[in-house]
Tab-separated table of C-alpha atoms in Angstrom:
chain	number	residue	atom	x	y	z
K	1	MET	CA	22.789	14.795	-55.781
K	2	ASN	CA	19.810	13.366	-57.710
K	3	THR	CA	16.661	15.237	-57.565
K	4	ALA	CA	13.286	13.826	-58.296
K	5	PRO	CA	11.854	14.616	-61.765
K	6	ASP	CA	9.017	17.058	-62.171
K	7	LEU	CA	6.270	14.641	-63.119
K	8	HIS	CA	3.870	17.505	-63.800
K	9	ALA	CA	6.097	18.664	-66.638
K	10	SER	CA	4.625	20.197	-69.686
K	11	ARG	CA	3.584	18.089	-72.716
K	12	ASP	CA	6.609	18.984	-74.814
K	13	ARG	CA	9.232	17.928	-72.240
K	14	ALA	CA	10.784	14.568	-72.141
K	15	LEU	CA	11.330	13.076	-68.658
K	16	SER	CA	14.606	11.656	-67.585
K	17	PHE	CA	15.718	10.626	-64.132
K	18	ASN	CA	19.034	8.771	-63.465
K	19	MET	CA	19.186	7.727	-67.020
K	20	GLN	CA	21.081	9.015	-70.080
K	21	LEU	CA	20.144	8.277	-73.744
K	22	VAL	CA	22.970	6.368	-75.250
K	23	ALA	CA	21.682	5.638	-78.767
K	24	HIS	CA	18.574	5.553	-80.951
K	25	HIS	CA	17.848	3.446	-84.057
K	26	ASP	CA	14.703	3.631	-86.158
K	27	LEU	CA	14.917	-0.031	-87.202
K	28	SER	CA	14.876	0.885	-90.884
K	29	GLY	CA	11.449	2.505	-90.408
K	30	PHE	CA	9.880	-0.567	-88.947
K	31	GLY	CA	9.357	-0.034	-85.270
K	32	GLY	CA	6.241	-1.398	-83.669
K	33	ILE	CA	8.254	-3.707	-81.322
K	34	GLY	CA	6.140	-6.095	-79.303
K	35	GLU	CA	7.011	-7.786	-75.989
K	36	GLY	CA	9.818	-9.971	-77.215
K	37	MET	CA	13.353	-8.742	-76.444
K	38	ALA	CA	16.265	-11.018	-75.922
K	39	MET	CA	20.077	-10.705	-75.881
K	40	GLN	CA	22.423	-13.184	-77.473
K	41	LEU	CA	26.150	-13.407	-76.901
K	42	ALA	CA	27.267	-14.650	-80.298
K	43	SER	CA	30.268	-16.947	-80.753
K	44	ASP	CA	32.303	-14.127	-82.173
K	45	GLY	CA	31.750	-12.028	-79.060
K	46	ARG	CA	29.066	-9.712	-80.453
K	47	ARG	CA	25.920	-8.892	-78.463
K	48	ILE	CA	22.861	-9.314	-80.682
K	49	LEU	CA	19.547	-7.839	-79.492
K	50	TRP	CA	16.603	-9.748	-80.944
K	51	LEU	CA	13.322	-7.943	-81.218
K	52	ALA	CA	9.840	-9.321	-82.048
K	53	HIS	CA	7.537	-7.062	-84.085
K	54	GLU	CA	4.037	-6.398	-82.904
K	55	SER	CA	2.489	-6.524	-86.324
K	56	ALA	CA	3.277	-7.094	-89.973
K	57	PRO	CA	5.108	-6.829	-92.249
K	58	LYS	CA	8.154	-7.630	-90.079
K	59	ASN	CA	8.766	-10.760	-88.140
K	60	PHE	CA	11.839	-10.225	-86.026
K	61	THR	CA	14.891	-7.926	-86.093
K	62	GLY	CA	18.419	-8.546	-84.980
K	63	VAL	CA	20.428	-5.483	-83.807
K	64	ASP	CA	24.147	-5.563	-83.029
K	65	VAL	CA	24.450	-3.606	-79.833
K	66	THR	CA	28.007	-4.620	-79.038
K	67	ASP	CA	28.790	-0.899	-79.164
K	68	PRO	CA	25.753	0.537	-77.333
K	69	GLY	CA	26.403	3.924	-78.929
K	70	ALA	CA	26.240	2.639	-82.415
K	71	PRO	CA	23.452	-0.051	-82.766
K	72	ARG	CA	23.320	-1.682	-86.231
K	73	VAL	CA	20.575	-3.869	-87.795
K	74	VAL	CA	22.131	-7.134	-88.987
K	75	VAL	CA	18.892	-8.911	-90.087
K	76	GLN	CA	15.218	-8.127	-90.421
K	77	THR	CA	12.739	-10.808	-91.485
K	78	GLU	CA	9.317	-10.841	-92.993
K	79	LEU	CA	5.989	-12.344	-91.818
K	80	PRO	CA	4.170	-14.526	-94.434
K	81	HIS	CA	1.062	-12.327	-94.421
K	82	ALA	CA	-0.503	-9.291	-92.821
K	83	LYS	CA	-2.814	-11.101	-90.397
K	84	VAL	CA	-0.162	-12.783	-88.177
K	85	ARG	CA	2.051	-11.246	-85.527
K	86	SER	CA	5.265	-12.408	-83.770
K	87	ASN	CA	4.813	-10.490	-80.490
K	88	SER	CA	7.163	-12.636	-78.307
K	89	LEU	CA	10.551	-14.324	-78.561
K	90	ASP	CA	13.298	-15.664	-76.317
K	91	VAL	CA	16.851	-16.844	-76.972
K	92	VAL	CA	18.944	-19.538	-75.261
K	93	GLY	CA	22.513	-19.868	-76.570
K	94	ASP	CA	22.121	-19.947	-80.402
K	95	THR	CA	18.485	-21.108	-80.404
K	96	MET	CA	15.571	-18.609	-80.635
K	97	ALA	CA	11.932	-19.309	-80.095
K	98	VAL	CA	9.393	-17.057	-81.775
K	99	ALA	CA	5.654	-16.987	-81.190
K	100	TYR	CA	3.028	-16.551	-83.853
K	101	GLN	CA	-0.558	-15.391	-83.236
K	102	VAL	CA	-3.030	-14.844	-86.043
K	103	GLN	CA	-6.025	-12.464	-86.170
K	104	THR	CA	-8.674	-15.068	-86.934
K	105	PRO	CA	-9.100	-18.453	-85.292
K	106	GLY	CA	-8.244	-21.215	-87.671
K	107	ALA	CA	-5.730	-19.284	-89.647
K	108	LYS	CA	-2.019	-20.178	-89.994
K	109	PRO	CA	0.829	-19.966	-89.026
K	110	ALA	CA	-0.233	-20.217	-85.414
K	111	GLY	CA	2.238	-21.653	-82.909
K	112	PHE	CA	5.919	-21.082	-82.491
K	113	GLU	CA	9.200	-21.670	-84.424
K	114	LEU	CA	12.741	-22.471	-83.322
K	115	PHE	CA	15.558	-20.881	-85.227
K	116	ASP	CA	19.338	-21.512	-85.277
K	117	VAL	CA	20.864	-17.996	-84.897
K	118	ALA	CA	24.501	-19.086	-84.609
K	119	VAL	CA	25.053	-16.889	-87.559
K	120	PRO	CA	22.868	-13.896	-86.680
K	121	GLU	CA	22.718	-12.554	-90.180
K	122	LYS	CA	21.311	-15.853	-91.411
K	123	PRO	CA	18.649	-17.335	-89.011
K	124	ARG	CA	17.910	-20.924	-89.907
K	125	LEU	CA	14.523	-22.465	-89.290
K	126	ILE	CA	14.753	-25.575	-87.206
K	127	THR	CA	11.097	-26.505	-86.758
K	128	HIS	CA	7.514	-25.184	-86.544
K	129	PHE	CA	5.212	-26.220	-83.686
K	130	ASP	CA	1.626	-26.007	-84.886
K	131	ALA	CA	-0.933	-24.742	-82.410
K	132	SER	CA	-3.562	-23.884	-84.982
K	133	GLY	CA	-7.205	-25.058	-84.721
K	134	PRO	CA	-10.794	-24.030	-85.252
K	135	HIS	CA	-10.779	-21.978	-82.117
K	136	SER	CA	-7.119	-21.147	-81.778
K	137	ARG	CA	-5.167	-17.979	-82.611
K	138	GLY	CA	-1.884	-19.670	-81.758
K	139	VAL	CA	0.723	-18.353	-79.284
K	140	HIS	CA	0.592	-14.840	-77.816
K	141	ALA	CA	3.575	-15.015	-75.445
K	142	LEU	CA	6.225	-17.667	-74.678
K	143	TRP	CA	9.001	-18.208	-72.117
K	144	PHE	CA	12.123	-20.113	-73.130
K	145	VAL	CA	15.145	-19.774	-70.764
K	146	ASP	CA	16.534	-23.273	-70.036
K	147	GLY	CA	16.955	-24.584	-73.610
K	148	GLU	CA	14.630	-27.537	-72.768
K	149	PHE	CA	10.991	-26.354	-72.350
K	150	VAL	CA	8.930	-23.638	-73.926
K	151	HIS	CA	6.144	-22.301	-71.603
K	152	MET	CA	3.515	-20.453	-73.493
K	153	ALA	CA	0.063	-18.801	-73.600
K	154	SER	CA	-1.550	-20.648	-76.559
K	155	GLY	CA	-4.581	-22.069	-78.092
K	156	ALA	CA	-4.791	-25.678	-79.413
K	157	ALA	CA	-6.667	-27.670	-82.111
K	158	ASP	CA	-8.470	-29.670	-79.325
K	159	PHE	CA	-9.475	-26.712	-77.087
K	160	GLN	CA	-12.829	-24.970	-77.502
K	161	PRO	CA	-13.305	-22.063	-75.145
K	162	ARG	CA	-16.759	-21.324	-73.722
K	163	HIS	CA	-16.182	-17.591	-74.389
K	164	LEU	CA	-14.261	-16.182	-77.386
K	165	PHE	CA	-11.897	-14.201	-75.140
K	166	ASP	CA	-10.770	-17.358	-73.158
K	167	ASP	CA	-8.941	-19.041	-76.089
K	168	GLN	CA	-5.284	-19.158	-74.733
K	169	PHE	CA	-4.104	-21.226	-71.796
K	170	TYR	CA	-0.828	-22.500	-70.280
K	171	ARG	CA	0.931	-25.144	-72.278
K	172	ILE	CA	4.419	-26.759	-71.682
K	173	ILE	CA	6.334	-27.990	-74.769
K	174	ASP	CA	9.376	-30.137	-74.595
K	175	VAL	CA	12.059	-29.013	-77.120
K	176	ARG	CA	14.927	-31.017	-75.916
K	177	LYS	CA	14.696	-32.663	-79.358
K	178	PRO	CA	14.492	-29.382	-81.227
K	179	THR	CA	13.337	-30.923	-84.544
K	180	ALA	CA	10.413	-32.711	-82.844
K	181	PRO	CA	8.756	-30.572	-80.085
K	182	VAL	CA	6.073	-32.276	-78.162
K	183	GLU	CA	3.540	-31.004	-75.608
K	184	VAL	CA	4.003	-32.489	-72.119
K	185	GLY	CA	1.452	-30.573	-69.955
K	186	ARG	CA	-1.300	-27.937	-69.973
K	187	TRP	CA	-3.443	-26.046	-67.556
K	188	TRP	CA	-6.537	-23.861	-68.010
K	189	LEU	CA	-8.808	-22.141	-65.566
K	190	PRO	CA	-11.633	-24.554	-64.768
K	191	GLY	CA	-14.888	-23.536	-66.300
K	192	THR	CA	-13.392	-21.796	-69.337
K	193	ARG	CA	-13.403	-24.831	-71.663
K	194	GLU	CA	-16.495	-26.402	-73.308
K	195	GLY	CA	-17.220	-29.607	-71.342
K	196	ASP	CA	-15.739	-28.505	-68.026
K	197	ASP	CA	-17.674	-29.565	-64.974
K	198	ALA	CA	-16.862	-26.282	-63.252
K	199	PRO	CA	-19.198	-23.322	-63.944
K	200	PRO	CA	-17.786	-20.474	-66.099
K	201	PRO	CA	-16.165	-17.659	-64.131
K	202	GLN	CA	-18.004	-14.438	-63.546
K	203	ARG	CA	-16.947	-11.980	-66.087
K	204	LEU	CA	-15.943	-8.367	-65.560
K	205	ASP	CA	-18.096	-5.544	-66.783
K	206	SER	CA	-18.231	-5.696	-70.644
K	207	LYS	CA	-16.323	-2.470	-70.891
K	208	PHE	CA	-13.328	-4.143	-69.339
K	209	ASP	CA	-13.741	-7.877	-70.066
K	210	ALA	CA	-10.394	-8.922	-71.558
K	211	GLY	CA	-10.788	-12.696	-71.049
K	212	PHE	CA	-9.794	-15.499	-68.661
K	213	ARG	CA	-6.666	-16.633	-70.452
K	214	ALA	CA	-2.913	-16.847	-69.934
K	215	HIS	CA	-0.487	-14.092	-70.736
K	216	ASN	CA	3.022	-14.440	-69.235
K	217	THR	CA	4.017	-17.999	-68.215
K	218	ASN	CA	7.349	-17.622	-66.410
K	219	VAL	CA	9.481	-20.372	-64.889
K	220	PHE	CA	12.741	-19.547	-63.176
K	221	PRO	CA	15.746	-21.797	-62.457
K	222	GLN	CA	15.517	-20.965	-58.773
K	223	ARG	CA	12.080	-22.734	-58.733
K	224	PRO	CA	11.803	-25.016	-61.781
K	225	ASP	CA	8.769	-26.643	-60.280
K	226	ARG	CA	6.713	-23.415	-60.266
K	227	ALA	CA	5.115	-21.385	-62.989
K	228	TYR	CA	4.286	-17.750	-62.290
K	229	VAL	CA	1.331	-16.942	-64.582
K	230	GLY	CA	-0.491	-13.746	-65.371
K	231	TYR	CA	-3.945	-14.965	-66.310
K	232	ILE	CA	-5.398	-11.627	-67.430
K	233	ASP	CA	-8.855	-11.302	-65.792
K	234	GLY	CA	-8.093	-14.516	-63.820
K	235	GLY	CA	-5.428	-12.796	-61.748
K	236	ALA	CA	-1.931	-13.917	-60.672
K	237	LEU	CA	-1.336	-17.603	-60.384
K	238	ILE	CA	1.360	-19.849	-58.897
K	239	ILE	CA	1.181	-23.296	-60.532
K	240	ASP	CA	2.995	-26.418	-59.385
K	241	ILE	CA	4.717	-28.044	-62.345
K	242	ALA	CA	6.902	-30.559	-60.484
K	243	ASP	CA	4.871	-33.083	-62.549
K	244	LYS	CA	4.715	-31.304	-65.893
K	245	ALA	CA	2.113	-33.713	-67.140
K	246	HIS	CA	-0.264	-32.649	-64.341
K	247	PRO	CA	0.112	-28.988	-63.411
K	248	LYS	CA	-1.757	-27.984	-60.208
K	249	LEU	CA	-2.855	-24.526	-59.118
K	250	ILE	CA	-1.512	-23.782	-55.595
K	251	GLY	CA	-1.824	-20.002	-55.252
K	252	ARG	CA	-4.056	-17.340	-56.751
K	253	TRP	CA	-4.451	-13.600	-56.178
K	254	ARG	CA	-6.992	-11.335	-57.862
K	255	ASN	CA	-7.620	-7.671	-57.769
K	256	SER	CA	-10.580	-7.540	-60.168
K	257	PRO	CA	-13.252	-6.757	-59.331
K	258	PRO	CA	-13.181	-4.050	-57.969
K	259	PHE	CA	-10.295	-3.159	-60.349
K	260	ASN	CA	-10.532	-3.454	-64.124
K	261	GLY	CA	-8.609	-6.647	-64.905
K	262	PHE	CA	-5.729	-7.738	-67.092
K	263	THR	CA	-3.025	-9.293	-64.937
K	264	HIS	CA	-0.001	-9.312	-67.268
K	265	THR	CA	3.127	-10.371	-65.413
K	266	VAL	CA	3.980	-12.124	-62.180
K	267	LEU	CA	7.564	-11.591	-61.168
K	268	PRO	CA	8.952	-13.479	-58.161
K	269	LEU	CA	11.758	-11.865	-56.058
K	270	PHE	CA	12.785	-15.096	-54.418
K	271	ASP	CA	15.305	-13.921	-51.795
K	272	ARG	CA	12.584	-11.510	-50.428
K	273	ASN	CA	9.556	-13.750	-50.613
K	274	LEU	CA	7.785	-11.219	-52.843
K	275	LEU	CA	5.811	-11.214	-56.057
K	276	VAL	CA	5.625	-8.067	-58.254
K	277	VAL	CA	2.523	-8.177	-60.355
K	278	SER	CA	1.640	-5.798	-63.166
K	279	ASP	CA	-1.717	-4.934	-64.635
K	280	GLU	CA	-1.811	-3.968	-68.298
K	281	CYS	CA	-3.543	-0.839	-69.563
K	282	ILE	CA	-5.335	-1.680	-72.808
K	283	LYS	CA	-7.551	1.373	-73.321
K	284	ASP	CA	-6.644	4.790	-74.575
K	285	ASP	CA	-6.827	7.961	-72.567
K	286	GLY	CA	-6.908	6.301	-69.144
K	287	PHE	CA	-10.321	4.731	-69.801
K	288	ASP	CA	-9.397	1.616	-67.768
K	289	TRP	CA	-7.421	3.386	-65.099
K	290	PRO	CA	-6.004	2.635	-62.591
K	291	LYS	CA	-3.598	0.027	-63.921
K	292	LEU	CA	-0.875	-0.577	-61.298
K	293	VAL	CA	2.132	-2.561	-60.342
K	294	TRP	CA	1.439	-4.501	-57.094
K	295	VAL	CA	3.773	-5.924	-54.515
K	296	LEU	CA	2.580	-9.160	-52.783
K	297	ASP	CA	3.919	-10.948	-49.695
K	298	ALA	CA	4.374	-14.482	-50.950
K	299	ARG	CA	5.840	-16.107	-47.856
K	300	VAL	CA	2.851	-18.489	-47.923
K	301	GLU	CA	2.449	-19.204	-51.665
K	302	THR	CA	-1.030	-20.558	-51.126
K	303	ASN	CA	-2.155	-17.171	-49.958
K	304	PRO	CA	-0.403	-14.211	-51.523
K	305	VAL	CA	-1.242	-10.943	-49.728
K	306	PRO	CA	-0.948	-7.411	-51.266
K	307	ILE	CA	1.250	-5.087	-49.219
K	308	SER	CA	1.848	-2.047	-51.591
K	309	THR	CA	1.718	-0.683	-55.110
K	310	LEU	CA	4.464	1.167	-56.923
K	311	PRO	CA	3.892	4.948	-57.249
K	312	PRO	CA	2.015	5.772	-60.512
K	313	ALA	CA	2.644	8.785	-62.581
K	314	PRO	CA	0.071	11.653	-62.072
K	315	HIS	CA	-3.203	10.805	-63.746
K	316	SER	CA	-4.003	14.484	-64.454
K	317	THR	CA	-0.675	15.024	-66.287
K	318	PHE	CA	-0.459	11.848	-68.443
K	319	ALA	CA	-3.927	10.310	-68.879
K	320	ARG	CA	-5.001	12.495	-71.796
K	321	ARG	CA	-1.745	12.724	-73.681
K	322	GLY	CA	-2.863	10.130	-76.187
K	323	GLY	CA	-2.455	6.357	-76.232
K	324	ARG	CA	-2.570	4.190	-73.163
K	325	PHE	CA	-1.895	5.374	-69.507
K	326	GLY	CA	-0.848	2.878	-66.870
K	327	ALA	CA	1.299	-0.146	-66.209
K	328	HIS	CA	2.131	-2.896	-68.694
K	329	ASN	CA	5.122	-5.209	-68.448
K	330	LEU	CA	8.113	-5.592	-66.082
K	331	HIS	CA	11.693	-6.360	-66.604
K	332	GLU	CA	11.480	-10.067	-65.799
K	333	ASN	CA	15.004	-10.757	-64.392
K	334	LEU	CA	15.730	-13.150	-67.211
K	335	PRO	CA	18.332	-15.738	-65.998
K	336	LEU	CA	20.925	-14.682	-68.662
K	337	GLY	CA	24.431	-13.438	-68.426
K	338	ALA	CA	23.817	-9.655	-68.650
K	339	ASP	CA	26.149	-7.281	-66.902
K	340	GLY	CA	23.378	-5.515	-65.002
K	341	HIS	CA	24.454	-2.071	-66.075
K	342	ARG	CA	22.378	-1.576	-69.164
K	343	HIS	CA	18.725	-2.265	-69.430
K	344	LEU	CA	16.331	-1.955	-72.397
K	345	LEU	CA	13.289	-0.379	-70.768
K	346	GLN	CA	11.313	1.650	-73.199
K	347	ARG	CA	9.422	0.635	-76.323
K	348	GLY	CA	7.838	3.010	-78.790
K	349	SER	CA	5.612	2.588	-81.817
K	350	SER	CA	8.408	3.465	-84.282
K	351	ARG	CA	11.729	3.176	-82.411
K	352	ILE	CA	13.735	1.563	-79.732
K	353	ARG	CA	15.767	3.463	-77.130
K	354	HIS	CA	18.778	2.128	-75.248
K	355	ARG	CA	19.262	3.806	-71.941
K	356	ARG	CA	22.145	3.479	-69.477
K	357	SER	CA	20.862	3.134	-65.913
K	358	VAL	CA	22.474	3.082	-62.587
K	359	PRO	CA	23.310	-0.527	-61.525
K	360	ALA	CA	20.274	-2.218	-59.932
K	361	GLY	CA	20.402	-3.081	-56.236
K	362	ARG	CA	19.550	-6.655	-55.194
K	363	GLY	CA	15.951	-7.375	-55.778
K	364	ARG	CA	15.220	-3.909	-57.120
K	365	VAL	CA	12.461	-3.661	-59.630
K	366	LEU	CA	13.150	-1.440	-62.708
K	367	ARG	CA	10.315	0.082	-64.644
K	368	SER	CA	9.906	2.707	-67.318
K	369	ARG	CA	7.107	5.270	-67.446
K	370	GLY	CA	7.676	5.508	-71.204
K	371	ALA	CA	4.993	4.892	-73.685
K	372	ASP	CA	4.173	1.245	-74.659
K	373	VAL	CA	3.774	0.027	-78.158
K	374	VAL	CA	0.733	1.581	-79.863
K	375	ALA	CA	-1.552	-1.319	-80.691
K	376	ARG	CA	-2.225	-1.810	-84.411
K	377	GLY	CA	-3.592	-4.547	-86.600
K	378	CYS	CA	-5.588	-6.116	-83.664
K	379	ASP	CA	-7.211	-9.418	-84.169
K	380	PRO	CA	-11.047	-9.844	-83.625
K	381	VAL	CA	-10.679	-10.696	-79.983
K	382	GLU	CA	-8.268	-7.839	-79.272
K	383	ARG	CA	-9.668	-5.131	-81.568
K	384	ARG	CA	-12.297	-4.030	-79.095
K	385	LEU	CA	-9.679	-4.167	-76.333
K	386	CYS	CA	-7.386	-1.770	-78.220
K	387	GLY	CA	-9.788	1.120	-78.045
């Protein structure tokens, strides 16, 4: 019989519940993994786990996890300079999309690149999509699951935000011709761009203001006409993209104020008419607590209604352990051919851990209470947000 873990355990005890550590790899001393994790089934039958690095000097790493007990690095690439990060990536077949965000608006490379990874040891650059500009830091996060469109949180050369923190919005890029990607649609929160008729949105308290900009921009094959977008201080959005050239906001839910902002991920559970929405903790020592995972009733998508939150770990036990305390990302139920029995759940500042979990039930949400990546090398917008 499984017994619940003692969440009030002492500082020197690791917590484990229904999970067993299978393997650990130090990535040749270069951890600092960001939010990009994707699995490739290579043509020779190997399973390659691709990982985006949160900060320089490394760009992305490919790890052969065919034998989960003996992971092996097959390739590790370099970033062009220390003031760029490749925080996000996705893989479809033998094509990988990698995001690039710079520290200073106007710097390069800012955008994303497509790679041919048919031979995982030798990634081949297909193209670079330039999203640089005088007010742009490039792409923070991207979503690429159908092989046809990249959905991303990005700046652009022709976009000037009214506020420094509002520089990334939702963009849709057609990559059906991989060597010549082209933007087909975009959406930003009205009032955040210079020249908008709408007034600027009311900002959160300056201690918590993280910006009205896009983060995760997820589109699932069950509803290819919908984008589920975490818009940081703008809340959880449902956007109609049936006409990709003219995206339309149809549903929005905000918890801030009174909470402290930073909506990160919006995960639909289609067969249950639910949305699971995560906040992101961005301050050390619980300064921006509480940061929660919310469950919304989405039967009427124009009016999502909160019905519960997932149980958080005890504040008194964990908030002062160092680093961030609270929610961050979710397993996003990527529409890939995984077997459902192994899940990569935990990221650390210098390592990855591969844990075997019990098979997930239908619609079950899996989440790790493990530490998130420790923020380093923050750009001017994010430096103050990283504590």
